Amino acid sequence: MNSTVNYIKEWQQALQLEILHLKKFGSTKYLVSNGHLLNSDGSFSYYFETGASIKIPVGSVVRLEWGGIKQDGRILSSEGKSIIIVFERSLGDMIGEAFLYHDPWELLEQLIIRLDEIKRSKKKRLRIKRLMDPSMLPKHPQIEKQSSVKELYARSKFNPVTFVWGPPGTGKTYTLARTVANHYLQEKKVLVLSHSNQAVDVMMAEISSFIKKKERFKEGDVLRYGSQIGETLSSHEDIVTGQLLGKHEPLLVQEKEQLSEEKRLLKYDLAGSFSRRDTDQLLELEKKLAKVLEKIRQKEVQFVKEAKIIGTTLAKAANDETIYQKEYDLVILDEASMAYVPQVAFAAALSKHIIVCGDFKQLPPIAAARDSLVKLWLKEDIFHRAGVAQSVEEGELHPHLFLLKEQRRMHPDISAFTNRVVYNNFVGDHESVATSREEIMQAEPFANKAAVLVDTSSSGEYCMTERTSHSRMNLWQLLLSFQLIHEAYVGGARSIGYVAPYRAQADMMGKLLDDLYAEERQTADIIAATVHRFQGSERDMMIFDTVDSYPQNRAGMLLTGRESERLINVAITRTKGKFVHVCDTSFVNKHVYRSKTLRQLVDHQTQNDQLVTKKDIGTWVNHQHPKLRWLHARKLGDFLEDIQTAKREVIMAVPDMTSLPLEWQQHLLKRNPKVNLTIISAKRNPEIISDQFVCLPVSFAFFIIDKRIVWLGLPVESNDRVQPPYVAARLESEMMADELLFQFKKNE
């Protein structure tokens, strides 16, 4: 067994490797312009304009690059569309344009320092040893049929480490919040930590609500500490540091706001003048504001000292001595499966008892460096590294693992797959969930079905790799998915998620929604993203577009690799009442092994009568969007009208021009003689005359008319892997026309 000191050394090495990688490849990059020297009194302060508001914390280390020169500096001011950076040496009087890099590695450096401090403390090393090797016998009283809250309270009271496995919808926040409140009622000091600000907000709101219901709430005892507070706490302002400050120190807050406004106006004037007087006045304001902020900081420190329950993020806890220099009776770490193992160890070292809560069947932590130590400690969660997950794989629950085993989120027709395949039948449905999700299940599309597989087999070969990122995209499945969103919205749905494994596809859906659905999104929560964006959230309806299809010759690693089960699990378990899976089943059946989660999902949906095939499109497309229409591909009336009314250009792309029937030459000749015809194909047909021929391979046929109208599915004869019914899609979107042309632009 590894010693705790060796663990810490390996963690520090892994963090250092990740820092080196981020320094080399991982910075966030901003364009800055119109740089002017403001002050050269010992150090050199420069003012820059930015294209958009840049939110970099004051005091952060940044790097400026221009003309082959690189220089580190520190943020002095960052508000609105301007920024002030201080450097140790002169960069000249003016800088026209430069790139500003802000690195996230400072947080990791702080964690390395915290680990050094832990290394010197025998007490803290022992706490980490118990975390990494939870082989001690459980000490809590074993009582049958007690509530989840009572059992977790008992476990966390008597045992130094309690792992909580909280699958989606199993009441994790409810259980943790009441456990915290019960410790508080016993006058214990509790620190609530999580990976994200949103998770901390949700937990603290639940804790506050419960204590208020018990009529035991005392202002100042419950504190949400930090600056990134979301709307979740809008009705719990009495636990937020900023609001408490406004109540107890109104003059100080007023002074801060007044100075900030003066500074904003002065920076606006400075952008046009760069006078010495304005510059000196601005720097003087910065000094005054810094003093006020320090006073505010001291008041916040006092709030933290007096609070009994403190909620903040893991990152702030490791960076703020107000948090990490204290001792707690209990630490609650939520979203632990997304945290680095060294972060969890840091949290464990702060307290006599820790509850480590997460779901090791969801997405693991994210790290960028490729190294065995990084893979070991930063790319896998604490549940696996402490041996807790392995016991589950062997069919048992670890003695220190507490499972929340009843899910209340998903309709049983959706959860049936994840309960059995992902959670190995450890998780079941609460009796209420079928009736509570009935209204969503009954709605369109696919009324009275909670889980549906929309099969795109025999629709064509639409899967391609995005030109610059090489991420996969599938235009046919994209448009089908948009149609599903439209059907759901018309049917009354206002909570819809679209998830794809590939960023290119998710980004394209985002652009399509911006283009065609901007107004509807004002009244609905419709989000398109990759899986990571959705973890921790839920939607009434989820559309899971797996993208992979022909002409690709293998399924992507995102759907078949080591983490594919977790990715697919998150995609499914965000759903409350309707889960629609858009997938080419013929491709999956040929290219994905039966043991893989994606293949098991397709088999499960097929066997459970959830399959909707291409021939059913006429039954579920009930509401044609004004700019996206689905038509029979043999009925060319609308298409020919578009050709005849074209004003400037017709672009036709076909995989092989030699296979094109000559009747299409007649169709193309119906255009106005002044309208140019461009043909994109791998093979030329000399009998079809065009103004321009671009020799490029394409896997599916399409038309673009006047860079505004896109036709997919025509000509039918030019598409491979197409069987009746023959369907064409007509999309009116300049954005999509541009995107499609960009993908087939010939490299110069």
XYZ file of C-alpha atoms in Angstrom:
748
model
C 0.000 0.000 0.000
C 1.278 3.430 -0.969
C 2.144 5.772 1.938
C 0.261 9.064 2.246
C 3.457 11.049 1.658
C 4.057 9.117 -1.580
C 0.478 9.788 -2.632
C 1.001 13.506 -2.068
C 4.272 13.501 -4.026
C 2.588 11.762 -6.970
C -0.347 14.181 -6.844
C 1.999 17.152 -6.885
C 3.891 15.693 -9.842
C 0.637 15.071 -11.722
C -0.561 18.629 -11.034
C 2.800 20.029 -12.142
C 2.606 18.056 -15.406
C -0.902 19.401 -16.010
C 0.340 22.956 -15.297
C 3.185 22.553 -17.806
C 0.712 21.309 -20.408
C -1.675 24.212 -19.776
C 1.168 26.715 -19.966
C 2.116 25.329 -23.346
C -1.278 24.624 -24.898
C -4.192 25.507 -22.654
C -4.463 29.266 -22.205
C -7.626 31.225 -22.900
C -6.788 33.685 -25.665
C -8.198 37.222 -26.117
C -7.512 39.878 -28.748
C -6.699 43.311 -27.280
C -6.018 46.540 -29.165
C -5.218 50.267 -28.880
C -2.720 49.713 -26.063
C -1.422 52.884 -24.339
C 1.176 53.352 -21.612
C -0.555 54.954 -18.629
C 2.143 55.084 -15.988
C 5.843 54.273 -15.656
C 6.466 54.920 -11.988
C 8.510 51.843 -10.972
C 6.150 49.547 -12.905
C 4.449 50.041 -16.277
C 0.649 50.179 -16.533
C -1.032 49.767 -19.928
C -4.612 50.390 -20.994
C -6.117 48.111 -23.707
C -9.469 47.934 -25.440
C -11.193 44.551 -25.821
C -13.778 43.402 -28.358
C -16.001 42.017 -25.594
C -16.164 42.140 -21.828
C -13.307 40.055 -20.373
C -13.912 38.668 -16.901
C -10.438 38.017 -15.504
C -10.085 38.469 -11.720
C -8.019 41.466 -10.608
C -4.540 40.295 -9.618
C -4.472 37.391 -12.090
C -1.241 36.674 -13.933
C -1.580 37.071 -17.711
C 0.719 36.889 -20.727
C 0.783 39.420 -23.577
C 2.118 38.407 -26.993
C 2.671 40.598 -30.052
C 5.244 40.687 -32.827
C 7.170 37.714 -31.430
C 7.460 39.336 -27.968
C 6.051 37.650 -24.843
C 5.651 39.436 -21.517
C 3.997 38.393 -18.252
C 1.873 40.917 -16.389
C -0.859 41.209 -13.781
C -4.447 42.439 -14.151
C -4.946 45.793 -12.444
C -8.462 46.442 -13.695
C -10.908 44.477 -15.851
C -14.312 46.042 -16.442
C -16.444 46.531 -19.510
C -14.586 46.470 -22.807
C -11.282 47.655 -21.423
C -8.503 46.252 -19.312
C -5.436 47.610 -17.475
C -2.336 45.428 -17.106
C 0.785 46.206 -15.104
C 4.208 44.967 -16.317
C 7.661 45.067 -14.763
C 9.260 46.535 -17.884
C 8.315 48.999 -20.606
C 6.630 47.737 -23.768
C 6.836 51.109 -25.514
C 4.264 53.880 -25.622
C 1.702 52.171 -27.868
C 0.737 48.632 -28.914
C -1.673 48.332 -31.842
C -2.900 44.749 -31.439
C -1.822 41.885 -29.184
C -3.044 38.593 -27.804
C -3.752 38.250 -24.099
C -3.478 34.806 -22.508
C -5.005 33.920 -19.166
C -4.003 30.584 -17.710
C -6.139 28.415 -15.414
C -3.057 26.829 -13.860
C -2.819 29.270 -10.946
C -5.526 27.280 -9.140
C -3.485 24.100 -9.514
C -0.382 25.823 -8.144
C -2.352 26.770 -5.033
C -3.451 23.154 -4.641
C 0.203 22.033 -4.776
C 0.983 24.467 -1.934
C -1.967 23.139 0.121
C -0.660 19.593 -0.354
C 2.744 20.717 0.924
C 1.067 22.020 4.073
C -0.845 18.745 4.516
C 2.407 16.793 4.160
C 3.694 18.447 7.352
C 0.619 17.550 9.439
C 0.340 14.038 10.886
C -3.376 14.582 11.661
C -4.164 15.607 8.083
C -2.101 12.779 6.608
C -4.134 10.298 8.662
C -7.378 11.769 7.294
C -6.097 11.262 3.739
C -4.981 7.711 4.532
C -8.547 6.849 5.608
C -9.886 8.404 2.403
C -7.562 6.461 0.109
C -7.809 3.185 2.023
C -11.286 2.993 3.578
C -10.739 -0.481 5.019
C -11.616 0.443 8.629
C -14.696 -1.242 10.083
C -17.894 0.852 9.981
C -18.773 2.257 13.421
C -22.295 3.527 12.826
C -25.257 1.630 14.348
C -26.903 -0.709 11.827
C -30.680 -0.123 11.882
C -32.959 -1.683 9.270
C -35.536 0.336 7.337
C -34.447 3.788 8.453
C -34.711 6.812 6.148
C -31.829 7.810 3.879
C -31.302 11.002 5.900
C -31.104 9.162 9.230
C -28.713 6.545 7.885
C -26.421 9.091 6.228
C -26.432 11.225 9.375
C -25.420 8.213 11.464
C -22.709 7.152 9.009
C -21.219 10.650 8.843
C -21.342 11.052 12.626
C -19.516 7.811 13.489
C -17.239 7.187 10.464
C -14.360 9.405 9.286
C -15.188 8.823 5.587
C -18.579 8.169 3.995
C -18.888 7.693 0.241
C -22.343 8.485 -1.149
C -23.315 7.090 -4.532
C -26.004 9.371 -5.908
C -27.301 8.253 -9.330
C -29.432 10.813 -11.231
C -32.758 11.695 -9.664
C -32.200 9.778 -6.417
C -32.627 12.755 -4.092
C -28.957 13.519 -3.508
C -29.476 17.241 -2.754
C -32.473 16.500 -0.523
C -30.550 13.902 1.512
C -27.283 15.835 1.790
C -29.007 19.096 2.748
C -30.961 17.476 5.577
C -27.862 15.652 6.789
C -26.020 18.996 6.947
C -28.946 20.601 8.767
C -29.028 17.798 11.359
C -25.328 18.288 12.088
C -25.950 22.038 12.379
C -28.759 21.435 14.860
C -26.193 19.511 16.925
C -24.021 22.664 16.842
C -21.430 21.228 14.459
C -19.457 23.352 11.983
C -19.982 22.171 8.390
C -18.208 23.078 5.138
C -20.115 22.382 1.919
C -17.926 22.123 -1.190
C -18.534 21.346 -4.835
C -16.868 21.530 -8.212
C -19.262 24.180 -9.584
C -20.846 27.367 -8.270
C -24.266 26.186 -9.424
C -24.078 22.992 -7.357
C -23.051 24.971 -4.265
C -25.964 27.386 -4.821
C -28.494 24.544 -5.134
C -27.207 22.801 -1.998
C -27.110 25.970 0.113
C -30.627 26.967 -0.997
C -31.935 23.545 0.055
C -30.139 23.696 3.422
C -31.452 27.208 4.099
C -35.035 26.238 3.167
C -35.022 23.195 5.440
C -33.646 25.062 8.466
C -36.211 27.837 7.936
C -39.019 25.260 7.831
C -37.777 23.957 11.171
C -37.840 27.588 12.416
C -34.223 27.261 13.531
C -32.712 29.731 11.056
C -30.429 32.391 12.478
C -28.947 35.045 10.186
C -25.209 34.600 9.758
C -25.166 30.891 10.624
C -25.645 29.783 6.995
C -23.298 31.468 4.525
C -22.790 31.149 0.778
C -19.227 32.415 0.399
C -17.945 33.608 -2.994
C -18.612 36.138 -5.728
C -20.099 33.961 -8.517
C -23.611 33.615 -7.083
C -26.406 32.518 -9.441
C -30.170 33.099 -9.622
C -30.827 29.982 -7.522
C -30.148 32.044 -4.409
C -32.268 35.046 -5.420
C -34.820 34.075 -2.747
C -32.108 33.291 -0.189
C -30.249 36.600 -0.084
C -29.936 36.311 3.697
C -27.199 33.682 3.280
C -25.130 35.489 0.606
C -22.040 37.422 1.760
C -22.700 40.339 -0.606
C -26.251 40.836 0.669
C -25.228 40.532 4.320
C -22.574 43.139 3.670
C -25.151 45.490 2.171
C -27.311 45.095 5.266
C -24.572 45.469 7.894
C -22.127 47.803 6.089
C -24.260 49.907 3.690
C -21.841 52.868 3.641
C -18.915 50.639 2.673
C -20.883 49.049 -0.172
C -22.072 52.487 -1.276
C -18.480 53.765 -1.350
C -17.383 50.784 -3.426
C -20.203 51.316 -5.955
C -19.455 55.040 -6.179
C -15.726 54.470 -6.812
C -16.481 51.741 -9.366
C -18.809 54.064 -11.282
C -16.239 56.895 -11.191
C -13.643 54.489 -12.524
C -15.944 53.280 -15.303
C -16.647 56.826 -16.477
C -12.991 57.812 -16.261
C -11.935 54.777 -18.308
C -14.507 55.814 -20.910
C -12.936 59.287 -21.064
C -9.449 57.791 -21.075
C -10.198 55.743 -24.197
C -10.438 58.984 -26.127
C -7.895 61.244 -24.405
C -5.041 59.374 -22.669
C -4.263 62.585 -20.835
C -1.763 62.516 -17.989
C -4.324 63.999 -15.595
C -6.911 61.298 -16.385
C -4.273 58.588 -16.070
C -3.104 59.786 -12.651
C -6.697 60.130 -11.496
C -7.506 56.584 -12.639
C -4.558 55.090 -10.787
C -5.520 57.047 -7.681
C -9.061 55.676 -7.946
C -7.639 52.132 -8.249
C -5.741 52.660 -4.965
C -8.846 53.955 -3.175
C -10.929 51.102 -4.518
C -8.294 48.573 -3.444
C -8.492 49.914 0.141
C -12.294 49.675 0.159
C -12.173 46.148 -1.254
C -9.742 45.141 1.492
C -12.156 46.486 4.142
C -14.945 44.504 2.493
C -12.706 41.459 2.467
C -12.124 41.776 6.224
C -15.885 41.992 6.837
C -16.426 38.865 4.737
C -13.732 37.068 6.744
C -15.657 37.951 9.894
C -18.862 36.511 8.389
C -17.022 33.257 7.644
C -15.618 33.055 11.181
C -19.091 33.373 12.689
C -20.921 31.048 10.273
C -21.802 27.462 11.195
C -22.500 26.201 7.642
C -20.293 27.582 4.860
C -20.773 26.789 1.183
C -18.137 27.511 -1.473
C -16.334 25.926 -4.415
C -13.370 23.578 -4.200
C -11.227 26.097 -6.085
C -12.022 28.952 -3.676
C -11.480 26.719 -0.652
C -7.958 25.860 -1.829
C -7.166 29.526 -2.632
C -8.703 31.337 0.337
C -7.003 31.075 3.723
C -10.266 32.064 5.380
C -11.480 28.573 4.412
C -8.422 26.316 4.331
C -6.891 27.480 7.609
C -9.947 26.396 9.596
C -11.048 23.087 11.084
C -14.539 21.677 10.525
C -16.590 18.941 12.145
C -17.856 17.780 8.768
C -17.035 18.460 5.119
C -19.589 17.642 2.418
C -18.068 17.301 -1.047
C -20.701 17.167 -3.782
C -19.919 16.326 -7.445
C -16.865 14.434 -6.172
C -16.744 12.241 -9.284
C -15.797 15.357 -11.306
C -13.062 16.488 -8.895
C -9.372 15.601 -9.093
C -8.308 13.072 -6.464
C -5.852 15.635 -4.936
C -8.775 18.072 -4.565
C -10.813 15.461 -2.705
C -7.799 14.726 -0.467
C -7.441 18.453 0.288
C -11.126 18.565 1.279
C -10.761 15.459 3.481
C -7.812 17.032 5.319
C -9.990 19.936 6.522
C -12.255 17.904 8.767
C -12.659 14.996 11.177
C -15.467 13.615 9.001
C -16.155 13.856 5.276
C -19.041 12.848 3.022
C -17.809 12.281 -0.526
C -20.828 12.332 -2.851
C -20.996 11.716 -6.582
C -21.788 9.222 -9.310
C -18.861 7.273 -10.721
C -21.097 6.155 -13.599
C -21.136 9.739 -14.901
C -18.365 11.825 -16.452
C -14.901 11.698 -14.828
C -12.617 14.679 -14.104
C -11.094 16.451 -17.107
C -7.346 16.883 -17.519
C -5.366 17.623 -20.670
C -1.790 16.364 -20.178
C -0.878 12.947 -21.542
C 1.080 11.258 -18.804
C 0.604 8.128 -16.709
C 0.463 10.084 -13.431
C -2.075 12.548 -14.858
C -4.174 9.634 -16.111
C -3.940 7.919 -12.713
C -4.767 10.871 -10.451
C -6.450 13.598 -12.550
C -8.489 11.636 -15.112
C -10.226 9.177 -12.789
C -12.451 9.826 -9.788
C -11.920 9.142 -6.099
C -14.474 6.291 -6.100
C -12.253 4.290 -8.438
C -8.967 5.293 -6.837
C -10.170 4.406 -3.327
C -11.464 0.995 -4.503
C -15.116 1.806 -3.811
C -16.264 1.500 -7.454
C -14.509 -1.851 -7.875
C -16.680 -3.435 -5.168
C -19.769 -2.416 -7.161
C -18.375 -4.025 -10.325
C -18.007 -7.216 -8.269
C -21.696 -7.045 -7.340
C -21.343 -5.707 -3.792
C -21.586 -2.350 -2.039
C -18.448 -1.273 -0.178
C -19.048 -1.033 3.620
C -18.406 2.733 3.483
C -20.500 3.315 0.340
C -24.048 4.545 0.919
C -26.290 4.144 -2.138
C -29.301 6.338 -2.868
C -31.234 3.684 -4.738
C -34.613 5.105 -5.785
C -34.750 7.441 -8.761
C -37.605 9.941 -9.111
C -36.541 11.782 -12.281
C -37.094 9.549 -15.309
C -40.188 7.828 -16.598
C -39.719 4.058 -16.020
C -39.558 3.407 -19.788
C -36.441 5.619 -19.893
C -34.794 4.443 -16.669
C -35.329 0.752 -17.493
C -32.143 0.738 -19.584
C -29.858 2.679 -17.233
C -31.155 0.919 -14.100
C -30.321 -2.478 -15.591
C -27.293 -1.926 -17.817
C -25.455 1.017 -16.220
C -26.412 0.634 -12.552
C -26.445 -3.200 -12.504
C -29.952 -3.267 -10.957
C -28.730 -1.497 -7.803
C -31.104 1.400 -8.647
C -34.888 1.209 -9.033
C -37.819 3.558 -9.668
C -39.850 5.287 -6.979
C -43.519 4.343 -7.281
C -44.507 7.943 -8.051
C -42.333 8.497 -11.115
C -44.628 6.921 -13.742
C -47.576 9.182 -12.883
C -45.472 12.308 -12.253
C -44.018 12.117 -15.811
C -47.208 11.088 -17.571
C -48.043 14.555 -18.914
C -44.605 14.902 -20.596
C -44.816 11.356 -21.945
C -48.244 11.982 -23.487
C -47.092 15.087 -25.379
C -45.806 15.302 -28.965
C -43.668 14.145 -30.616
C -44.555 10.470 -30.270
C -47.497 10.952 -27.927
C -47.790 8.290 -25.228
C -44.203 7.155 -25.712
C -41.501 8.078 -23.175
C -38.553 6.552 -25.045
C -38.131 6.496 -28.831
C -35.379 5.482 -31.239
C -35.606 7.471 -34.497
C -33.728 5.237 -36.936
C -31.989 7.051 -39.819
C -30.849 3.868 -41.603
C -31.111 3.985 -45.422
C -31.303 7.791 -45.480
C -27.921 8.330 -47.157
C -24.288 8.844 -46.219
C -24.313 12.125 -44.318
C -21.673 11.713 -41.601
C -18.610 13.871 -42.253
C -15.682 15.346 -40.347
C -15.697 19.084 -39.773
C -13.001 20.673 -41.887
C -10.957 22.432 -39.206
C -11.600 20.506 -35.972
C -12.120 17.048 -37.545
C -15.030 16.590 -35.146
C -17.903 14.631 -36.697
C -21.168 16.098 -37.939
C -24.253 14.709 -39.689
C -26.491 17.208 -41.455
C -29.420 14.826 -42.024
C -29.639 13.875 -38.342
C -29.176 17.518 -37.396
C -32.247 18.569 -39.393
C -34.295 15.628 -38.102
C -33.354 16.620 -34.553
C -34.355 20.237 -35.204
C -37.706 18.950 -36.469
C -38.118 17.000 -33.220
C -37.435 20.173 -31.224
C -40.010 22.025 -33.331
C -42.655 19.309 -32.874
C -42.045 19.329 -29.121
C -42.242 23.130 -28.877
C -45.490 23.276 -30.865
C -46.779 20.516 -28.594
C -46.164 22.689 -25.541
C -42.692 21.575 -24.386
C -40.589 24.386 -22.926
C -37.689 22.387 -21.478
C -35.728 20.663 -24.265
C -32.126 19.521 -24.462
C -30.223 18.437 -27.558
C -27.047 16.514 -26.836
C -24.440 15.175 -29.262
C -21.117 13.460 -28.532
C -19.297 15.687 -31.028
C -18.743 19.405 -30.509
C -19.102 20.220 -34.233
C -22.633 18.782 -34.298
C -23.667 20.452 -31.033
C -22.267 23.808 -32.221
C -24.071 23.473 -35.556
C -27.377 22.868 -33.789
C -26.694 25.926 -31.641
C -26.221 28.003 -34.796
C -29.352 26.566 -36.399
C -31.413 27.386 -33.312
C -29.981 30.921 -33.276
C -30.906 31.264 -36.939
C -34.397 29.736 -37.011
C -35.569 29.594 -33.416
C -34.360 32.775 -31.707
C -37.878 33.979 -30.904
C -39.058 30.632 -29.535
C -36.002 30.413 -27.277
C -37.111 33.621 -25.582
C -40.008 31.656 -24.089
C -38.369 28.240 -23.683
C -35.287 26.590 -22.229
C -33.793 24.949 -25.338
C -30.098 24.099 -25.167
C -27.806 22.310 -27.638
C -24.478 21.103 -26.255
C -22.128 18.200 -25.703
C -22.651 15.940 -22.712
C -20.367 17.856 -20.301
C -22.651 20.903 -20.413
C -25.640 18.831 -19.289
C -24.119 16.995 -16.318
C -25.923 18.082 -13.177
C -29.012 19.401 -15.003
C -32.315 17.974 -16.229
C -34.852 18.613 -19.008
C -38.416 17.487 -19.693
C -37.277 16.147 -23.068
C -33.821 15.150 -24.288
C -32.768 14.406 -27.855
C -29.615 12.297 -28.077
C -28.098 12.490 -31.573
C -25.338 9.891 -31.888
C -24.196 11.403 -35.251
C -22.082 8.402 -36.365
C -23.144 6.950 -39.694
C -21.872 6.138 -43.172
C -19.605 6.770 -45.037
C -17.465 6.532 -41.858
C -15.975 3.066 -41.538
C -15.884 2.926 -37.750
C -17.760 4.331 -34.793
C -16.025 7.163 -32.938
C -14.230 6.613 -29.626
C -16.674 8.943 -27.895
C -19.363 6.292 -28.428
C -17.262 3.143 -28.076
C -14.215 4.103 -25.965
C -13.435 3.665 -22.284
C -15.673 6.549 -21.147
C -18.549 5.865 -23.566
C -20.812 4.264 -20.928
C -20.542 7.368 -18.761
C -21.203 9.705 -21.686
C -24.284 7.780 -22.829
C -25.527 7.481 -19.243
C -25.421 11.260 -18.748
C -27.193 11.820 -22.084
C -30.079 9.539 -21.081
C -30.420 10.425 -17.405
C -30.943 14.173 -17.932
C -34.455 13.293 -19.094
C -37.680 13.551 -17.107
C -40.405 12.326 -19.443
C -39.312 11.943 -23.061
C -36.047 10.577 -24.430
C -35.550 10.531 -28.209
C -32.488 8.777 -29.596
C -31.589 9.721 -33.210
C -29.334 7.009 -34.597
C -28.348 5.035 -37.705
C -29.004 1.536 -36.341
C -27.640 -0.225 -39.435
C -24.280 1.493 -38.852
C -24.285 0.703 -35.123
C -25.231 -2.950 -35.679
C -22.358 -3.389 -38.109
C -19.621 -1.322 -36.421
C -20.277 -1.503 -32.648
C -19.699 -4.633 -30.531
C -22.649 -6.062 -28.586
C -20.785 -5.467 -25.316
C -20.692 -1.685 -25.866
C -23.292 0.523 -24.171
C -24.419 2.174 -27.429
C -25.159 -1.179 -29.050
C -26.945 -2.348 -25.909
C -29.078 0.816 -25.976
C -30.055 0.251 -29.625
C -30.857 -3.418 -28.914
C -32.892 -2.477 -25.829
C -34.937 0.142 -27.678
C -35.516 -2.171 -30.648
C -36.622 -5.067 -28.426
C -38.952 -2.826 -26.405
C -40.908 -1.505 -29.387
C -39.397 1.987 -29.232
C -38.201 1.977 -32.865
C -39.455 4.602 -35.333
C -38.146 3.972 -38.839
C -37.696 6.221 -41.840
C -41.046 5.138 -43.320
C -42.795 6.598 -40.249
C -41.594 10.161 -40.914
C -44.970 11.140 -42.380
C -46.739 10.167 -39.153
C -44.646 12.212 -36.721
C -43.735 15.304 -38.788
C -46.986 17.155 -38.196
C -45.780 20.769 -38.118
C -43.628 21.933 -41.008
C -41.442 24.849 -39.951
C -41.685 27.800 -42.394
C -37.953 27.452 -43.162
C -37.568 23.660 -42.945
C -39.842 21.468 -45.035
C -39.830 17.720 -45.632
C -40.996 16.541 -49.064
C -41.139 13.431 -51.239
C -37.857 13.397 -53.149
C -39.527 12.192 -56.381
C -41.959 15.125 -56.457
C -39.800 17.933 -57.783
C -42.332 20.778 -58.141
C -40.965 22.923 -55.264
C -37.384 22.193 -56.232
C -37.914 23.179 -59.874
C -39.609 26.384 -58.749
C -36.491 27.240 -56.700
C -34.291 26.566 -59.760
C -36.436 28.740 -62.018
C -36.554 31.637 -59.550
C -32.837 31.517 -58.693
C -31.251 34.960 -59.066
C -27.473 34.416 -58.998
C -26.119 30.927 -58.484
C -27.001 27.247 -58.237
C -24.460 24.956 -56.580
C -24.947 21.253 -57.097
C -22.905 18.625 -55.220
C -23.079 14.935 -56.136
C -20.755 12.060 -55.220
C -20.406 10.869 -58.833
C -21.577 12.954 -61.788
C -21.307 9.979 -64.171
C -24.212 8.241 -62.361
C -26.531 11.223 -62.732
C -29.511 10.666 -65.083
C -29.508 13.039 -68.063
C -32.988 14.299 -67.124
C -31.259 16.368 -64.454
C -29.517 18.275 -67.221
C -32.995 19.331 -68.379
C -33.934 20.413 -64.840
C -30.793 22.523 -64.545
C -31.367 24.143 -67.938
C -34.631 25.599 -66.626
C -32.685 28.170 -64.651
C -32.216 31.735 -65.883
C -29.233 31.836 -68.315
C -27.631 34.528 -66.122
C -27.588 32.155 -63.108
C -24.224 30.444 -62.717
C -24.055 26.698 -62.184
C -21.259 25.282 -60.013
C -20.857 21.527 -59.702
C -18.912 19.822 -56.903
C -18.085 16.169 -57.512
C -15.263 13.637 -57.548
C -16.104 12.624 -61.120
C -17.085 14.877 -64.006
C -19.861 14.186 -66.519
C -18.955 15.920 -69.804
C -22.589 15.828 -70.948
C -23.683 18.117 -68.116
C -22.397 21.627 -68.742
C -21.530 23.924 -65.834
C -19.944 27.344 -65.406
C -17.560 25.967 -62.805
C -16.507 22.469 -61.773
C -14.882 21.780 -58.389
C -13.234 18.368 -58.202
C -13.830 17.279 -54.592
C -15.186 14.069 -53.046
C -18.646 14.390 -51.469
C -20.575 11.549 -49.833
C -24.098 12.974 -50.244
C -25.928 15.088 -52.798
C -27.124 18.608 -52.047
C -28.090 21.865 -53.740
C -27.451 25.411 -52.570
C -29.497 28.089 -54.350
C -28.473 31.752 -54.082
C -26.508 30.860 -50.930
C -29.827 30.853 -49.092
C -31.751 27.654 -49.829
C -30.292 24.197 -49.105
C -31.794 21.000 -50.525
C -30.764 17.625 -49.077
C -31.770 14.259 -50.513
C -31.716 15.354 -54.169
C -30.947 13.904 -56.642
C -32.089 10.575 -55.147
C -30.116 8.651 -57.787
C -26.829 10.175 -56.603
C -27.070 9.089 -52.976
C -25.814 5.740 -51.710
C -27.565 3.749 -48.973
C -30.978 5.227 -49.728
C -34.158 3.166 -49.773
C -37.813 4.178 -50.092
C -39.546 6.235 -48.957
C -37.386 8.842 -50.649
C -37.336 12.013 -48.544
C -35.876 15.439 -49.300
C -35.382 18.368 -46.945
C -35.609 22.016 -47.988
C -33.933 24.428 -45.578
C -33.961 28.195 -45.922
C -30.870 29.356 -44.034
C -27.992 31.527 -45.194
C -26.032 30.342 -42.184
C -26.338 26.680 -43.157
C -25.546 27.445 -46.792
C -22.334 29.199 -45.695
C -21.393 26.392 -43.299
C -21.950 23.714 -45.925
C -19.949 25.600 -48.545
C -17.116 26.097 -46.064
C -16.909 22.339 -45.491
C -16.462 21.736 -49.218
C -14.246 24.686 -49.974
C -11.236 23.591 -51.986
C -7.916 24.272 -50.276
C -5.907 26.832 -52.196
